[in-house]
Coordinates of C-alpha atoms and ligand atoms in Angstrom, one line a residue:
M1 CA -1.5 76.7 108.0
G2 CA -2.1 74.8 105.0
I3 CA -6.6 73.7 104.8
I4 CA -5.4 70.0 104.7
Q5 CA -3.0 68.7 106.4
L6 CA -1.6 65.0 107.5
E7 CA 0.3 64.5 109.7
N8 CA 2.0 61.4 110.1
V9 CA -1.1 59.5 108.7
S10 CA -1.1 55.7 108.6
K11 CA -2.7 52.9 106.9
T12 CA -3.2 49.4 106.7
F13 CA -5.6 47.1 105.3
Q14 CA -6.2 44.0 107.2
T15 CA -6.9 41.4 104.4
D16 CA -7.1 37.6 103.8
G17 CA -3.4 37.5 102.5
G18 CA -1.9 39.5 105.1
V19 CA -1.4 43.5 106.6
I20 CA -1.5 45.6 103.5
E21 CA 0.6 49.2 104.5
A22 CA -1.2 51.3 102.1
L23 CA 0.3 54.7 103.7
K24 CA 2.9 55.2 105.6
N25 CA 3.6 58.3 107.8
V26 CA 2.4 60.5 105.1
T27 CA 3.2 63.9 106.4
L28 CA 1.8 66.7 103.7
D29 CA 0.3 70.4 103.6
I30 CA -1.6 71.6 101.1
E31 CA -2.3 75.5 101.0
A32 CA -5.3 77.4 100.4
G33 CA -5.7 78.3 97.1
D34 CA -3.3 75.2 95.8
I35 CA -3.3 72.9 92.8
Y36 CA -1.9 69.8 94.6
G37 CA -0.6 67.0 92.4
I38 CA 0.0 63.4 94.1
I39 CA 1.2 61.5 92.0
G40 CA 2.7 57.7 91.8
M41 CA 2.3 54.3 90.0
S42 CA -0.2 52.1 90.2
G43 CA -0.6 51.1 94.5
A44 CA 1.4 53.7 95.9
G45 CA -1.2 54.9 97.8
K46 CA -2.4 57.9 96.0
S47 CA -6.5 56.7 96.5
T48 CA -5.8 55.7 99.6
L49 CA -4.7 59.5 100.8
V50 CA -7.5 61.0 99.0
R51 CA -10.2 58.7 101.1
C52 CA -8.2 60.1 104.2
I53 CA -9.1 63.9 103.3
N54 CA -12.6 62.8 103.9
H55 CA -12.0 60.4 105.9
I56 CA -13.7 58.1 104.1
E57 CA -10.6 56.1 105.2
V58 CA -10.1 56.9 108.6
P59 CA -5.9 56.6 109.4
T60 CA -4.9 53.4 111.2
E61 CA -2.0 56.0 113.0
G62 CA -1.6 60.1 112.4
K63 CA -3.8 63.2 111.8
V64 CA -5.7 64.8 109.4
I65 CA -6.6 68.4 109.7
V66 CA -9.3 70.0 107.3
Q67 CA -9.7 74.1 107.8
D68 CA -8.2 73.9 111.2
K69 CA -10.2 70.8 112.1
D70 CA -9.1 67.4 113.3
L71 CA -11.4 64.7 111.0
S72 CA -10.7 62.5 114.1
K73 CA -12.6 64.6 116.6
L74 CA -15.8 65.1 114.9
T75 CA -19.1 63.9 115.3
Q76 CA -20.5 61.7 112.3
K77 CA -22.9 64.6 111.8
E78 CA -19.8 67.1 112.2
L79 CA -18.3 65.3 109.6
R80 CA -21.2 65.2 107.5
K81 CA -21.2 69.1 107.2
Q82 CA -17.3 68.9 106.6
R83 CA -17.8 66.7 104.0
E84 CA -19.7 69.4 101.9
H85 CA -16.8 71.5 102.3
I86 CA -15.2 68.3 100.2
G87 CA -16.5 68.0 96.2
M88 CA -14.6 65.1 94.6
I89 CA -14.8 63.5 91.4
F90 CA -13.6 60.4 89.8
Q91 CA -12.2 58.6 86.7
H92 CA -15.9 57.3 86.2
F93 CA -17.9 60.1 86.2
N94 CA -20.1 58.3 88.5
L95 CA -23.4 59.9 87.1
L96 CA -27.1 58.9 87.4
M97 CA -27.3 57.3 83.9
Q98 CA -31.4 57.0 84.6
K99 CA -31.1 60.9 85.1
S100 CA -30.7 63.8 83.3
V101 CA -27.9 66.0 83.2
L102 CA -30.0 68.7 85.0
D103 CA -31.4 66.0 87.6
N104 CA -27.6 65.2 87.9
V105 CA -26.9 68.8 89.3
C106 CA -29.9 68.9 91.1
F107 CA -29.3 65.9 93.1
P108 CA -27.2 66.7 95.5
L109 CA -29.2 70.0 95.9
F110 CA -32.1 68.2 96.9
I111 CA -30.3 65.9 99.7
Q112 CA -29.2 69.7 101.1
G113 CA -33.3 70.2 101.1
K114 CA -33.3 73.0 98.2
S115 CA -36.7 73.1 96.8
K116 CA -37.1 72.3 93.2
S117 CA -37.0 75.9 91.6
E118 CA -33.9 76.6 93.9
A119 CA -31.8 73.6 93.0
K120 CA -32.5 73.9 88.8
K121 CA -31.9 77.8 89.8
K122 CA -27.8 76.9 91.0
A123 CA -27.9 73.5 88.7
Y124 CA -28.6 76.0 85.4
E125 CA -25.4 78.3 86.8
L126 CA -23.0 75.5 88.0
L127 CA -23.5 73.7 84.1
D128 CA -22.5 77.8 82.9
I129 CA -19.8 77.0 84.4
V130 CA -19.0 74.1 83.1
G131 CA -19.9 75.3 79.8
L132 CA -22.5 72.7 79.5
K133 CA -26.1 74.7 80.0
D134 CA -27.7 74.1 76.4
R135 CA -27.0 70.5 77.5
A136 CA -29.6 70.3 80.9
K137 CA -31.9 67.8 79.4
A138 CA -29.8 65.6 77.7
Y139 CA -29.0 62.4 79.4
P140 CA -24.8 60.8 80.2
S141 CA -25.3 58.1 77.4
Q142 CA -25.9 61.0 74.9
L143 CA -22.9 63.3 76.5
S144 CA -19.1 62.5 75.4
G145 CA -16.6 61.5 78.3
G146 CA -15.0 65.1 78.6
Q147 CA -19.0 66.4 78.6
K148 CA -20.1 63.9 81.1
Q149 CA -16.7 65.0 83.6
R150 CA -17.7 68.7 83.3
V151 CA -21.3 67.1 85.0
A152 CA -19.5 65.6 87.1
I153 CA -17.4 69.2 88.2
A154 CA -21.2 70.9 88.3
R155 CA -22.4 68.5 90.7
A156 CA -19.1 68.7 92.7
L157 CA -19.9 72.8 93.1
A158 CA -23.3 71.9 93.7
S159 CA -22.4 72.3 97.8
D160 CA -19.7 75.5 97.3
P161 CA -16.9 73.3 98.9
Q162 CA -13.8 74.9 99.0
I163 CA -12.1 72.0 98.0
L164 CA -12.6 70.0 95.0
L165 CA -10.6 66.3 95.3
C166 CA -9.8 64.7 91.8
D167 CA -9.1 61.2 92.0
E168 CA -7.8 60.3 88.2
A169 CA -10.4 62.4 86.8
T170 CA -8.5 62.8 83.6
S171 CA -7.1 58.9 83.7
A172 CA -10.2 57.5 81.0
L173 CA -9.9 60.8 78.4
D174 CA -8.3 61.5 75.5
P175 CA -5.1 64.3 75.2
Q176 CA -6.7 67.2 73.7
T177 CA -10.1 66.6 76.4
T178 CA -7.7 65.9 79.3
S179 CA -6.3 69.4 78.4
S180 CA -9.8 71.1 78.6
I181 CA -10.5 69.5 81.8
L182 CA -7.6 70.8 83.0
E183 CA -8.2 74.4 82.1
L184 CA -11.5 74.2 83.4
L185 CA -10.4 73.1 87.0
K186 CA -7.9 76.0 86.3
D187 CA -10.4 78.6 86.1
I188 CA -12.4 77.2 88.9
N189 CA -9.5 77.5 91.1
N190 CA -8.9 80.9 89.8
R191 CA -12.2 82.1 89.8
F192 CA -13.7 80.9 93.1
G193 CA -10.3 80.3 95.1
I194 CA -11.2 76.3 95.4
T195 CA -8.1 74.1 96.8
I196 CA -7.8 71.5 94.3
V197 CA -6.2 68.0 95.1
V198 CA -5.4 66.6 91.7
I199 CA -4.5 62.5 92.1
T200 CA -3.0 61.0 88.9
H201 CA -0.1 58.6 87.1
Q202 CA 0.5 60.5 84.5
M203 CA 3.3 63.4 85.3
A204 CA 1.9 65.6 82.4
V205 CA -1.6 66.5 83.9
V206 CA 1.2 67.2 87.1
R207 CA 2.9 69.8 85.0
E208 CA -0.2 71.1 83.1
I209 CA -1.8 72.6 86.0
C210 CA 0.0 71.7 89.5
N211 CA 1.7 74.6 91.7
R212 CA 2.8 72.2 93.7
V213 CA 3.4 68.0 93.7
A214 CA 4.3 64.8 96.1
I215 CA 5.6 62.3 94.6
M216 CA 4.1 58.6 95.9
K217 CA 6.3 55.5 96.2
D218 CA 4.7 51.9 98.0
G219 CA 2.7 54.0 100.7
H220 CA 5.6 56.8 101.3
V221 CA 5.8 60.5 99.9
V222 CA 9.2 60.4 98.5
E223 CA 9.6 63.8 97.4
S224 CA 6.8 67.2 97.5
G225 CA 7.6 70.8 96.6
N226 CA 7.4 73.3 93.4
T227 CA 6.5 71.5 90.5
I228 CA 8.7 73.5 89.2
D229 CA 11.7 72.8 91.5
I230 CA 10.8 69.0 91.1
F231 CA 10.8 68.8 87.7
N232 CA 13.7 70.3 87.2
H233 CA 15.9 68.8 90.1
P234 CA 13.8 65.2 90.6
K235 CA 15.9 63.7 92.9
S236 CA 14.0 59.8 93.5
E237 CA 14.1 57.2 91.6
V238 CA 10.5 57.4 90.8
A239 CA 10.3 61.7 90.0
R240 CA 12.5 60.6 87.3
E241 CA 10.4 57.4 85.9
L242 CA 8.1 58.8 86.3
F243 CA 9.4 62.0 84.2
S244 CA 10.1 59.0 81.5
K245 CA 6.5 58.1 80.6
D246 CA 5.2 62.1 80.2
D247 CA 3.4 61.9 76.7
G248 CA 0.1 62.5 78.1
S249 CA -1.8 59.5 77.4
D250 CA -1.9 56.0 78.0
S251 CA -5.5 54.9 78.9
Q252 CA -8.0 53.9 77.2
A253 CA -11.9 54.5 78.1
Q254 CA -13.7 50.9 79.7
P255 CA -16.6 49.8 78.3
A256 CA -20.0 51.0 80.1
V257 CA -20.4 49.5 83.5
A258 CA -24.0 48.8 82.3
D259 CA -23.2 47.1 79.2
R260 CA -21.2 44.8 82.1
I261 CA -24.0 43.7 84.2
Q262 CA -26.8 41.3 83.8
N263 CA -29.5 40.7 86.3
G264 CA -27.8 40.8 89.4
T265 CA -28.8 41.6 93.6
R266 CA -30.1 44.0 94.0
V267 CA -30.3 46.1 97.2
R268 CA -31.7 49.6 98.3
I269 CA -29.8 52.1 100.2
V270 CA -31.8 54.8 102.3
Y271 CA -30.4 57.9 103.4
S272 CA -31.2 61.0 105.0
E273 CA -29.5 64.1 105.7
N274 CA -26.5 64.9 103.6
S275 CA -24.7 61.0 104.3
A276 CA -21.7 60.7 102.0
F277 CA -23.7 57.8 99.7
E278 CA -21.7 59.4 97.1
P279 CA -18.7 59.2 97.7
V280 CA -19.1 56.1 100.2
I281 CA -20.1 54.4 96.4
A282 CA -17.9 55.4 94.3
N283 CA -14.8 54.5 97.0
M284 CA -17.1 50.8 97.0
I285 CA -16.3 50.4 93.1
L286 CA -12.9 51.6 93.1
T287 CA -12.0 49.2 96.5
F288 CA -13.5 46.4 94.9
R289 CA -13.0 47.0 91.5
E290 CA -16.0 45.8 89.8
P291 CA -19.4 47.5 88.4
V292 CA -22.3 48.3 90.3
N293 CA -25.3 49.9 88.7
I294 CA -27.2 52.4 89.8
L295 CA -30.8 51.2 88.4
K296 CA -32.7 54.5 90.3
A297 CA -32.0 57.5 92.7
S298 CA -34.9 60.0 93.8
T299 CA -35.7 61.8 96.9
K300 CA -38.5 62.5 99.4
N301 CA -39.2 65.2 101.2
V302 CA -41.1 63.2 104.2
G303 CA -42.1 65.7 106.7
G304 CA -39.6 68.4 105.8
V305 CA -36.7 66.2 106.1
A306 CA -35.2 65.1 102.5
K307 CA -34.9 61.2 101.8
G308 CA -32.9 59.9 99.5
E309 CA -33.1 56.4 98.1
M310 CA -31.0 54.6 95.4
I311 CA -31.3 51.1 93.9
L312 CA -27.9 49.4 93.3
E313 CA -27.7 46.2 91.8
F314 CA -23.9 44.7 91.5
S315 CA -22.8 42.2 88.7
K316 CA -24.0 39.3 88.3
G317 CA -22.1 35.8 89.6
S318 CA -19.8 38.3 91.6
E319 CA -18.3 37.1 94.8
H320 CA -17.6 40.3 96.5
I321 CA -21.7 41.0 97.5
E322 CA -21.4 40.5 100.7
E323 CA -18.3 42.2 101.7
M324 CA -20.1 45.2 99.5
K325 CA -22.3 45.4 101.4
A326 CA -21.0 45.2 104.3
Y327 CA -18.9 48.0 103.7
M328 CA -21.8 50.1 102.9
K329 CA -23.1 49.0 106.3
D330 CA -19.9 49.7 107.9
K331 CA -19.8 53.2 105.8
G332 CA -23.1 54.1 107.8
L333 CA -25.4 53.7 104.8
E334 CA -29.0 51.8 105.8
L335 CA -29.3 48.9 102.7
E336 CA -32.3 46.3 102.2
E337 CA -32.7 43.5 100.1
I338 CA -35.2 43.7 96.7
S339 CA -36.9 41.5 94.6
D340 CA -36.4 42.2 90.2
T341 CA -39.5 44.3 89.7
E342 CA -39.1 47.1 92.2
A343 CA -36.4 48.9 90.1
G344 CA -37.8 51.0 87.6
G345 CA -36.7 54.8 86.6
G346 CA -35.8 57.4 88.5
S347 CA -37.8 60.9 88.8
H348 CA -37.2 63.8 86.9
V349 CA -37.2 67.7 87.7
D350 CA -38.9 69.4 84.3
Ligands
ATP1 N1 -9.8 48.5 101.0 C1 -9.1 47.8 100.8 N2 -8.8 46.6 101.7 C2 -7.6 46.3 100.8 N3 -6.8 46.5 100.6 C3 -6.9 48.0 100.0 C4 -7.7 48.8 100.0 N4 -7.6 49.8 99.9 C5 -6.4 50.0 98.7 N5 -5.8 49.0 99.5 C6 -4.4 48.3 99.2 O1 -3.9 49.4 98.8 C7 -3.0 49.8 98.2 C8 -2.8 51.7 98.0 O2 -4.2 51.3 97.1 P1 -5.0 52.8 96.3 O3 -5.7 52.6 96.1 O4 -4.4 53.3 97.3 O5 -3.1 52.8 95.3 P2 -3.2 54.1 94.1 O6 -2.4 54.7 94.0 O7 -4.6 54.7 94.2 O8 -3.2 52.8 93.1 P3 -4.0 52.8 91.3 O9 -3.4 54.2 90.7 O10 -3.7 51.5 90.7 O11 -5.7 53.8 91.3 C9 -3.0 49.2 97.2 O12 -1.7 47.4 97.8 C10 -4.4 48.0 97.4 O13 -4.2 47.1 97.0
MG2 MG1 -6.3 55.5 93.0

């Protein structure tokens, strides 16, 4: 039995424009130690599928079983615990721009309740693994895209996950940097035995690192199996189409999120324990396709419990603010509206 099993998973979204069937009866079995590729054109349902794996999206039908646990049967607390075993990285890195590299990696460790010195020690080890120990004091804006993704990988590894989900993690990078990140993922898979799920629309990525692959179209998995077999004998039309685009370079980095936001509405989010604020916010950005600026993020020790606070700013003139707030509340985050003057810089670890 695999480490991740999806059994007849369907996901529908009710929208003003009608019902969207993002996933239709998807069955997948991902073995421990796999580097499993999920590939398909835009809108095929890849991100929805990967969000079902950590239950950020709850399937409308079917089962998601991770490490022998049926996620639908877990309490919120058990689910949070389970999510600690699942790291995630994204196309646009989602780093805290006002924090140093070291602080970014320390952040989840504080949330786990680690002391400053423990967190720092672990963060340096993780930065060493991703080859960025000497840039610990730098800020994300001083790093290249590939280096930012390395920081995001170090942060994702902070909770010692057994599973790492990568949603278009190399799509904003040039081919050479893509290769170096893929090498790092391969190395992490090898050294720590972490199972990696790679979502991509680039065949070159699958070819380079995945031992198995599933091809998606319109919410269906149209074929799956060993990468080599599928490369040699693609059965589906969409597989052949994806192979024909296999040049490894088709995307351009977007302007920095902060550059596209000017003094919009701000909210404070408070969370405790290991709540999944990070995937929730990242997924909100992916879902609404709107930039959100993280103005401040910090943790406090309140009576021995790590409490975190984050101040978010929505784009000025955004039409989705209420929907985004509802989305975060729905995912279990506490929100409060705040005035302009309250948002300042974050705390630091020195
Ligand atoms: N929260 C949501 N509400 C409504 N529709 C959604 C939501 N999330 C995804 N969808 C829809 O579900 C379908 C699959 O979306 P998904 O983001 O999973 O695709 P994808 O394969 O990841 O695409 P891309 O390569 O562009 O990232 C799309 O039609 C999308 O518009
Ligand atoms: Mg996607």
